[in-house]
Amino acid sequence: MEGPPMMRVRFAPSPTGYLHIGSARTFIFNWLFARKHHGTMILRIDDTDVDRNTDASLQSIYDGLNWLGLGWDEHYRQSERLDLHKRLAYAIFEKDLAYRDFTPAHASPDDPVEAGADTPKQSWQFNPGMRELSREESDRRAAAGEPFVLRYRVPRGVGRTIRFADGVYGPQAKEADDIEDFALLRSSGLPTYHMASCADDADLGITNIIRGQDHLSNTFKHVLIFEALGSGPAPEFAHLPLLIAPDGAKLSKRKHGPVVSVTTYRDAGFLPHAYINFLCLLGWSPKNDREQMTRQELIDAFTLSGVNRSNAVITFTDADPIDPKALWLNSQTLRTVTTAELAPLVRQTLAAAGLAAQEPPERLEQTIEILRSRFATLLDFAGRGRCCFADDYPVAPEAEEKLNVPQARELLRELGARLEADPDFTEASVEKQLRGLATERGVKAGVLINGSRAALTGQTAGPSAFAVYIAVGRERAIQRLKKV
RNA sequence: GGCGCUAUCGUCUAACGGUUAGGACGGAGCCCUCUCAAGGCUUAAAUACGGGUUCGAUUCCCGUUAGCGCUACCA
């Protein structure tokens, strides 16, 4: 088979928290890249940290991904591939590119108890005495059951420079002397992230690694591992700028709460595509001022060279967790997607509020058509739109005022009677009846127009008063006018 | 501390040495109008700082500052 090799990319979340915004964007960029190049999108669950993995976060990752609705082509779990990781780690050991380190584990430097505030951290390279251990000595201690971690033997004192070309950040270089002897296998025998990740990337034939910039410095280690594996050329790397909070810090559940979860946007009534569109505009630009784009347009426009190098702030506050631009994009999308696409989502939203279970599809679509031009989220259909699907809706004080205008109630009741006798009940016919009545009685049409909206919806703001009649429906409209 | 990365309006971004530094969100104002949105128009708002290189720097180089990341038997 000739031609360029099939592109294979992966999204590799670890189930140690819910799917957060930055991860979602990484997934999307990988997906876009795969689709653009007719490649394969792989979902790989990086669950090698048995202490921190939870089923709940695994579930929330699937929930978030399923909501986005982009899908994937292949699926793996690292916990099912541990034999491969170990085998490849020992292959590196056999090449003498790794060694056993019998030094007992020490606490994490993040541990506030251990990390003395006044003792600046030294750059650590390796534990004394372990690199030089003879193979015989090493084997003997291992056979005796002494615990050890397997560490990569980073080349030292030979002036070696590790290099790779990043698809976003350009040529990267780092002195091997600045890289510590990182672990491949823990004393439990389980692989570390670095080992498992590279082993799988090599085994799964990943051609392009697109991930967060927090891995940029790790990549030098990965280059070393791929080199030691000796299984062909390393994948190409591309790192994405991070999404950060308004305070400039990396998004974290602990510090910023649930606003960093994609489910916040789902639950706020976002359309999946609008959210995808929003995320795409963070750290990437099509360079032509386009913002609202369809899925296909995003695929066509996506390039690594369009990716930025500086972190992007996502706006949220305690009072309002939603980025204003995301909200704008959602309202735009709400107005432009086809009704056929929108209807199922609206029906779902209404169902969740116990509404419109019996609503015929044609009527639902007609109502959506009228309402959507001034809504921002799906939730609005069950909120401000409730009066179109139920009779128990709140009536605003300002709406009462509109009805308290002299003659308003009496005229509305009369209008109700006339509409009842009108077989048409279209926007045009309602307008004709309403204006006719107003002229007849010598009042301004506005009294009936604003009164209608108030009587029919309990609100003073909303669609054209005539359209409101259609949205509310003949039966409900006449009933509401009668008892006004 | 060491190493790496980054730096354009409040925010997201455009300008691959020459522009009145452009667009979008949000803000302000006007128009439209049966209300509210939408839409149209207008407006305020940015090249972190200091040195170079160059006829000319947002753009290239160096330094400073700031931010972020890595520096775990986390990922």
XYZ file of C-alpha atoms (C1' of nucleotides) in Angstrom:
559
model
C 0.000 0.000 0.000
C 1.360 3.373 -1.049
C 0.604 6.914 -0.024
C 0.991 8.739 3.255
C 0.522 6.625 6.377
C -2.859 6.699 8.040
C -2.960 9.360 10.736
C -3.708 7.976 14.154
C -4.373 10.282 17.085
C -5.576 9.676 20.593
C -7.260 11.414 23.461
C -6.012 9.941 26.720
C -7.796 11.233 29.812
C -7.134 9.838 33.240
C -10.258 9.146 35.283
C -9.202 11.127 38.320
C -11.789 13.902 38.067
C -14.570 14.918 35.767
C -13.977 15.866 32.145
C -12.887 19.443 32.297
C -13.029 22.164 29.725
C -9.387 21.928 28.726
C -9.575 18.177 28.247
C -12.704 18.569 26.181
C -10.902 21.000 23.911
C -7.955 18.623 23.567
C -10.388 15.902 22.556
C -12.040 18.193 20.021
C -8.754 19.279 18.443
C -7.647 15.664 18.132
C -10.981 14.763 16.597
C -10.841 17.659 14.157
C -7.310 16.683 13.160
C -8.313 13.060 12.649
C -11.341 13.920 10.558
C -9.471 16.452 8.499
C -6.814 13.909 7.609
C -9.221 10.975 7.318
C -7.381 9.370 10.193
C -8.346 7.379 13.237
C -9.495 8.866 16.530
C -8.625 6.749 19.530
C -10.010 7.119 23.028
C -7.604 5.707 25.554
C -8.354 5.740 29.239
C -5.072 6.336 31.055
C -5.971 4.642 34.299
C -2.619 3.604 35.685
C -3.009 5.544 38.919
C -5.019 3.007 40.855
C -5.106 5.183 43.960
C -6.779 8.141 42.318
C -8.993 6.527 39.687
C -12.702 6.481 40.371
C -15.611 4.957 38.517
C -17.511 8.201 38.997
C -14.960 10.225 37.089
C -14.719 7.576 34.395
C -18.468 7.865 34.021
C -18.331 11.651 33.906
C -15.739 11.486 31.131
C -18.019 9.267 29.061
C -20.988 11.514 29.903
C -19.148 14.601 28.753
C -17.805 12.973 25.601
C -21.169 11.503 24.717
C -22.785 14.871 25.147
C -20.304 16.432 22.722
C -21.417 13.723 20.359
C -18.296 13.535 18.218
C -17.496 9.900 18.878
C -14.289 7.926 18.370
C -13.078 5.017 16.280
C -11.157 2.841 18.721
C -11.212 2.506 22.472
C -8.649 1.165 24.953
C -7.993 1.100 28.652
C -4.431 1.125 29.887
C -5.297 -1.050 32.862
C -5.944 -3.857 30.374
C -2.540 -3.447 28.779
C -0.251 -3.544 31.794
C 1.618 -6.604 30.556
C 2.681 -4.718 27.461
C 3.916 -1.779 29.524
C 5.934 -4.001 31.803
C 7.377 -6.016 28.970
C 8.522 -2.914 27.155
C 9.926 -1.408 30.351
C 12.033 -4.504 30.928
C 13.126 -4.453 27.307
C 14.587 -1.037 28.040
C 16.181 -2.421 31.185
C 17.741 -5.273 29.197
C 19.285 -2.713 26.864
C 20.844 -1.194 30.004
C 18.978 2.032 29.287
C 17.212 1.675 32.631
C 18.245 0.534 36.086
C 16.723 -0.595 39.338
C 16.592 2.018 42.085
C 16.204 0.513 45.538
C 15.930 3.862 47.330
C 12.805 3.960 49.514
C 10.051 6.237 48.269
C 9.784 9.705 49.724
C 6.771 11.924 50.098
C 5.517 14.164 47.364
C 7.130 17.600 47.215
C 3.620 19.037 47.141
C 3.032 17.662 50.571
C 2.765 20.776 52.751
C 4.183 18.896 55.707
C 7.276 17.783 53.822
C 7.927 20.848 51.711
C 9.502 23.271 54.117
C 8.691 26.812 53.099
C 12.185 28.082 53.766
C 14.052 25.218 52.126
C 14.272 25.901 48.412
C 13.872 22.791 46.327
C 17.039 21.433 44.802
C 16.934 20.088 41.296
C 17.029 16.356 41.700
C 18.730 14.161 39.129
C 19.033 10.669 40.570
C 19.514 8.829 43.823
C 23.145 8.231 44.797
C 24.652 4.843 44.215
C 21.899 3.381 42.103
C 22.968 4.167 38.572
C 26.251 2.352 39.115
C 24.847 -0.805 40.685
C 26.219 -3.858 38.895
C 23.745 -6.060 37.117
C 24.656 -8.936 39.432
C 24.097 -6.861 42.566
C 20.869 -5.467 41.142
C 19.562 -8.932 40.255
C 20.547 -10.304 43.646
C 18.695 -7.574 45.580
C 15.665 -7.877 43.338
C 15.636 -11.652 43.779
C 15.809 -11.115 47.529
C 12.517 -9.281 47.251
C 13.820 -5.785 47.867
C 11.396 -3.235 46.355
C 12.659 -0.962 43.580
C 11.552 1.439 40.892
C 12.850 1.090 37.382
C 14.441 4.346 36.244
C 15.513 5.548 32.853
C 19.256 5.969 32.636
C 19.391 9.489 31.205
C 22.684 10.088 29.392
C 24.896 12.289 31.587
C 28.042 14.293 31.115
C 28.216 13.608 27.397
C 26.673 16.868 26.249
C 23.660 15.157 24.766
C 20.846 17.472 23.660
C 17.330 16.101 23.221
C 15.439 17.665 20.345
C 12.046 17.456 18.740
C 9.929 19.626 16.503
C 6.656 20.652 18.062
C 3.752 21.213 15.731
C 2.739 24.309 17.640
C 5.769 25.520 19.577
C 8.387 24.831 16.934
C 11.848 23.354 17.500
C 12.466 22.302 21.097
C 15.740 21.444 22.764
C 16.834 20.499 26.234
C 20.097 19.276 27.700
C 19.934 15.679 28.862
C 21.897 16.808 31.903
C 18.840 18.825 32.936
C 16.566 15.792 32.894
C 16.258 13.630 35.976
C 16.278 9.845 35.927
C 12.519 9.476 35.775
C 10.666 6.328 36.784
C 9.339 3.796 34.292
C 7.964 1.242 36.721
C 6.883 1.840 40.295
C 7.797 -0.417 43.161
C 4.332 -1.936 42.819
C 5.364 -3.089 39.364
C 2.817 -0.805 37.744
C 3.987 1.486 34.965
C 4.211 5.240 35.447
C 2.345 7.578 33.148
C 5.440 8.149 31.012
C 6.055 4.456 30.449
C 2.464 3.421 29.873
C 1.743 6.344 27.627
C 4.749 5.847 25.369
C 4.385 2.072 25.276
C 0.797 2.422 24.164
C 1.497 5.212 21.725
C 4.134 3.020 20.111
C 2.019 -0.126 20.186
C -1.113 1.569 18.896
C 0.808 3.208 16.085
C -0.050 6.735 17.146
C 1.319 9.106 14.514
C 0.443 12.444 16.104
C 0.266 13.315 19.771
C -1.832 16.408 20.377
C -2.115 17.244 24.055
C -1.942 20.011 26.633
C 1.109 22.209 26.972
C 1.628 20.891 30.494
C 3.275 17.954 28.739
C 5.708 20.018 26.718
C 8.601 19.495 29.123
C 7.678 15.853 29.599
C 8.098 15.298 25.907
C 11.885 15.230 26.225
C 11.489 12.177 28.447
C 9.087 10.653 25.995
C 11.523 11.154 23.136
C 14.043 9.252 25.220
C 11.593 6.408 25.832
C 10.612 6.132 22.159
C 14.286 6.060 21.317
C 14.893 3.247 23.809
C 11.885 1.329 22.533
C 13.463 1.419 19.103
C 10.140 0.763 17.415
C 10.388 3.167 14.537
C 10.161 6.939 14.535
C 8.515 8.707 17.464
C 5.121 10.248 16.809
C 4.940 13.900 15.915
C 4.116 16.132 18.832
C 1.897 19.173 19.063
C 1.114 20.919 22.301
C -1.901 23.061 22.969
C -1.841 26.219 25.086
C -3.636 25.768 28.360
C -7.057 27.039 29.260
C -6.749 29.038 32.433
C -9.057 30.676 34.958
C -9.652 34.446 35.179
C -7.185 34.510 38.078
C -4.513 33.158 35.748
C -4.273 29.780 37.429
C -4.632 26.441 35.737
C -8.217 25.235 35.877
C -8.752 22.929 38.788
C -11.711 21.408 40.505
C -10.316 22.147 43.927
C -9.728 25.817 43.297
C -12.461 26.736 40.832
C -15.223 24.264 41.521
C -17.612 22.657 39.059
C -17.417 25.538 36.590
C -14.499 23.762 34.955
C -16.620 20.742 34.108
C -18.207 20.398 30.684
C -21.392 19.278 32.410
C -21.827 22.838 33.673
C -22.395 23.961 30.120
C -24.539 20.962 29.288
C -26.727 21.635 32.307
C -26.914 25.337 31.483
C -28.764 24.450 28.294
C -25.954 24.647 25.759
C -26.142 23.062 22.347
C -23.241 20.641 22.028
C -22.128 22.146 18.778
C -22.184 25.699 20.127
C -19.977 24.583 22.965
C -17.591 22.815 20.610
C -17.493 25.941 18.477
C -16.704 28.062 21.530
C -13.896 25.787 22.698
C -12.367 25.791 19.231
C -11.986 29.542 19.393
C -9.872 29.248 22.528
C -6.252 28.871 21.516
C -7.022 28.452 17.851
C -8.090 30.775 15.090
C -9.097 30.204 11.475
C -7.300 33.537 10.813
C -10.139 34.953 8.774
C -12.358 36.453 11.477
C -14.824 33.600 11.163
C -16.338 32.653 14.496
C -19.594 30.831 14.062
C -18.790 27.704 12.086
C -20.449 24.390 11.349
C -18.800 21.133 12.238
C -17.657 20.623 8.668
C -16.296 24.153 8.449
C -14.285 23.525 11.598
C -12.874 20.324 10.153
C -11.918 22.064 6.927
C -10.397 25.074 8.656
C -8.482 23.290 11.402
C -4.714 23.365 11.225
C -1.996 23.036 13.826
C -0.422 26.214 12.506
C -3.577 28.052 13.496
C -3.025 27.081 17.118
C -1.752 29.805 19.457
C 1.101 29.552 21.870
C -0.234 31.553 24.784
C -2.739 30.380 27.352
C -6.347 31.426 26.984
C -8.486 32.718 29.825
C -11.967 31.336 30.116
C -14.271 33.802 31.789
C -16.417 32.847 34.755
C -17.401 34.173 38.144
C -19.037 32.629 41.164
C -22.248 34.385 40.221
C -22.101 33.417 36.554
C -20.139 30.325 35.543
C -20.755 30.826 31.822
C -18.336 32.657 29.535
C -20.272 35.519 27.847
C -18.900 34.673 24.450
C -20.003 31.083 24.828
C -23.477 32.313 25.630
C -23.494 34.543 22.577
C -22.330 31.697 20.365
C -25.047 29.499 21.817
C -27.769 32.018 21.090
C -26.443 32.443 17.564
C -26.455 28.712 17.051
C -29.948 28.487 18.490
C -31.114 30.812 15.731
C -29.300 29.164 12.872
C -29.471 25.394 13.281
C -32.326 23.672 11.501
C -35.506 23.182 13.460
C -35.162 19.463 12.860
C -31.840 19.504 14.678
C -33.118 21.671 17.460
C -36.451 19.978 18.134
C -35.130 16.815 19.818
C -32.938 18.888 22.132
C -35.823 21.148 23.059
C -38.105 18.200 23.597
C -35.518 16.685 25.900
C -35.282 19.920 27.858
C -39.032 20.229 28.126
C -39.376 16.593 29.167
C -36.863 17.151 31.940
C -39.178 19.907 33.196
C -42.206 17.647 32.842
C -43.504 19.618 29.885
C -45.014 19.000 26.469
C -45.028 15.230 26.587
C -48.019 15.149 24.197
C -46.971 18.051 22.001
C -47.295 17.046 18.328
C -43.999 17.428 16.454
C -45.345 19.978 13.963
C -46.680 22.215 16.697
C -43.492 21.915 18.723
C -41.400 22.926 15.709
C -43.716 25.822 14.958
C -43.427 27.074 18.522
C -39.641 26.660 18.513
C -39.510 28.689 15.332
C -41.293 31.568 17.062
C -39.445 31.412 20.353
C -35.850 30.694 19.475
C -34.990 34.054 17.999
C -34.834 35.589 21.467
C -33.620 32.722 23.581
C -30.032 32.123 24.619
C -30.127 28.566 25.948
C -32.270 25.466 25.774
C -33.334 26.124 29.341
C -35.233 29.185 28.160
C -37.760 26.937 26.429
C -38.788 25.524 29.782
C -38.416 28.872 31.522
C -39.663 31.860 29.584
C -41.248 29.464 27.120
C -43.234 27.584 29.740
C -46.434 29.504 28.967
C -46.503 27.864 25.538
C -46.581 24.371 26.984
C -48.372 24.669 30.314
C -50.927 26.778 32.141
C -49.000 27.161 35.358
C -46.520 29.884 34.578
C -45.511 32.944 36.585
C -47.132 36.292 35.862
C -44.832 39.291 36.177
C -46.044 42.433 38.000
C -45.316 44.490 34.875
C -47.664 42.224 32.969
C -50.400 42.934 35.492
C -49.852 46.631 34.860
C -50.376 46.196 31.136
C -53.712 44.570 31.900
C -54.709 47.307 34.306
C -54.652 49.881 31.538
C -58.171 51.344 31.212
C -60.427 49.180 29.051
C -57.684 46.609 28.477
C -59.334 43.666 30.182
C -62.717 44.307 28.683
C -61.241 44.656 25.180
C -59.167 41.515 25.531
C -62.208 39.547 26.554
C -64.030 40.867 23.517
C -61.068 39.954 21.337
C -61.167 36.475 22.779
C -64.794 36.129 21.788
C -64.111 37.332 18.264
C -61.149 34.995 17.816
C -63.253 32.119 18.966
C -65.569 32.839 16.074
C -62.646 33.201 13.662
C -61.901 29.905 11.922
C -58.484 30.995 10.589
C -56.367 31.816 13.636
C -53.193 32.765 11.811
C -50.820 35.600 12.643
C -52.463 37.641 9.901
C -56.013 36.925 10.942
C -55.292 37.631 14.603
C -53.679 40.929 13.663
C -56.691 41.836 11.536
C -59.142 41.087 14.335
C -57.058 42.917 16.922
C -56.498 46.035 14.885
C -60.100 46.003 13.739
C -61.325 45.964 17.312
C -58.956 48.727 18.323
C -60.100 50.970 15.484
C -63.705 50.199 16.211
C -63.399 51.218 19.839
C -61.078 54.117 19.182
C -58.144 52.862 21.288
C -54.525 52.520 20.330
C -53.628 49.088 19.015
C -50.768 49.052 21.511
C -53.206 48.561 24.350
C -54.365 45.304 22.842
C -50.962 44.318 21.546
C -49.145 44.680 24.826
C -52.188 43.457 26.692
C -52.245 40.312 24.593
C -48.688 39.472 25.367
C -49.275 40.051 29.041
C -52.479 38.012 29.094
C -51.065 35.145 27.049
C -47.585 34.828 28.516
C -47.512 36.697 31.809
C -44.556 38.605 30.384
C -44.040 42.017 28.859
C -41.120 40.997 26.689
C -41.088 38.376 24.003
C -41.971 37.645 20.395
C -44.346 39.671 18.310
C -47.732 39.705 20.033
C -49.363 38.154 16.999
C -46.821 35.354 16.866
C -47.419 34.755 20.542
C -50.975 33.713 19.732
C -49.655 30.994 17.470
C -46.972 29.942 19.918
C -49.430 29.633 22.768
C -52.016 27.960 20.560
C -55.605 28.751 19.764
C -57.253 26.953 22.639
C -54.991 28.308 25.348
C -54.987 31.803 23.890
C -58.763 32.136 23.807
C -59.088 30.616 27.259
C -56.560 33.084 28.681
C -58.252 36.062 27.074
C -61.611 35.031 28.406
C -60.554 34.868 32.023
C -58.356 37.916 31.910
C 15.969 27.309 43.070
C 16.791 24.613 38.000
C 14.755 23.815 33.157
C 11.016 24.900 29.502
C 7.045 27.943 27.416
C 4.412 32.565 26.844
C 3.431 38.114 26.621
C -1.684 42.820 21.134
C -8.107 46.250 23.734
C -11.366 43.730 30.227
C -11.767 38.679 27.417
C -11.089 35.542 22.682
C -8.079 36.855 18.656
C -5.994 39.119 13.366
C -1.881 41.619 11.363
C 4.136 35.618 8.543
C 9.272 44.240 8.848
C 5.832 49.188 6.044
C -1.909 49.000 8.297
C -5.313 55.243 10.592
C -2.914 48.029 14.752
C -8.431 44.676 12.088
C -12.591 41.395 13.867
C -15.630 39.223 17.834
C -17.742 39.052 22.965
C -18.880 42.347 26.778
C -19.733 48.108 27.675
C -21.806 52.962 25.833
C -24.919 55.563 22.180
C -28.154 55.881 17.859
C -31.522 53.604 14.187
C -35.374 50.008 13.468
C -39.844 48.752 16.370
C -46.268 46.436 19.391
C -42.496 44.849 23.976
C -37.904 42.205 24.277
C -34.293 40.203 21.483
C -32.120 40.001 16.725
C -30.237 43.206 12.940
C -27.837 47.916 11.138
C -24.695 52.115 12.355
C -21.379 54.752 15.742
C -18.111 54.806 19.933
C -14.502 53.914 24.175
C -10.651 50.188 24.742
C -4.370 47.022 23.302
C 1.222 46.003 21.024
C 4.314 44.655 29.405
C 9.214 47.427 30.043
C 14.360 48.513 28.377
C 18.039 47.887 24.875
C 19.592 46.516 20.105
C 19.255 44.973 14.355
C 16.950 47.817 10.334
C 15.506 53.275 6.106
C 11.417 51.218 9.050
C 9.577 47.152 14.330
C 3.436 44.331 17.196
C 6.574 41.337 14.029
C 13.723 39.583 14.411
C 17.706 39.386 18.643
C 19.156 40.253 23.934
C 17.871 41.603 28.841
C 14.139 42.809 32.647
C 9.457 41.958 34.583
C 5.165 39.054 34.901
C 2.373 34.609 34.154
C 2.101 29.447 33.261
C 4.168 24.492 33.027
C 7.672 20.571 34.427
C 11.005 19.496 38.277
C 6.624 12.508 42.227
C 7.052 5.411 42.623
C 0.249 11.950 39.664
C -1.262 12.255 34.984
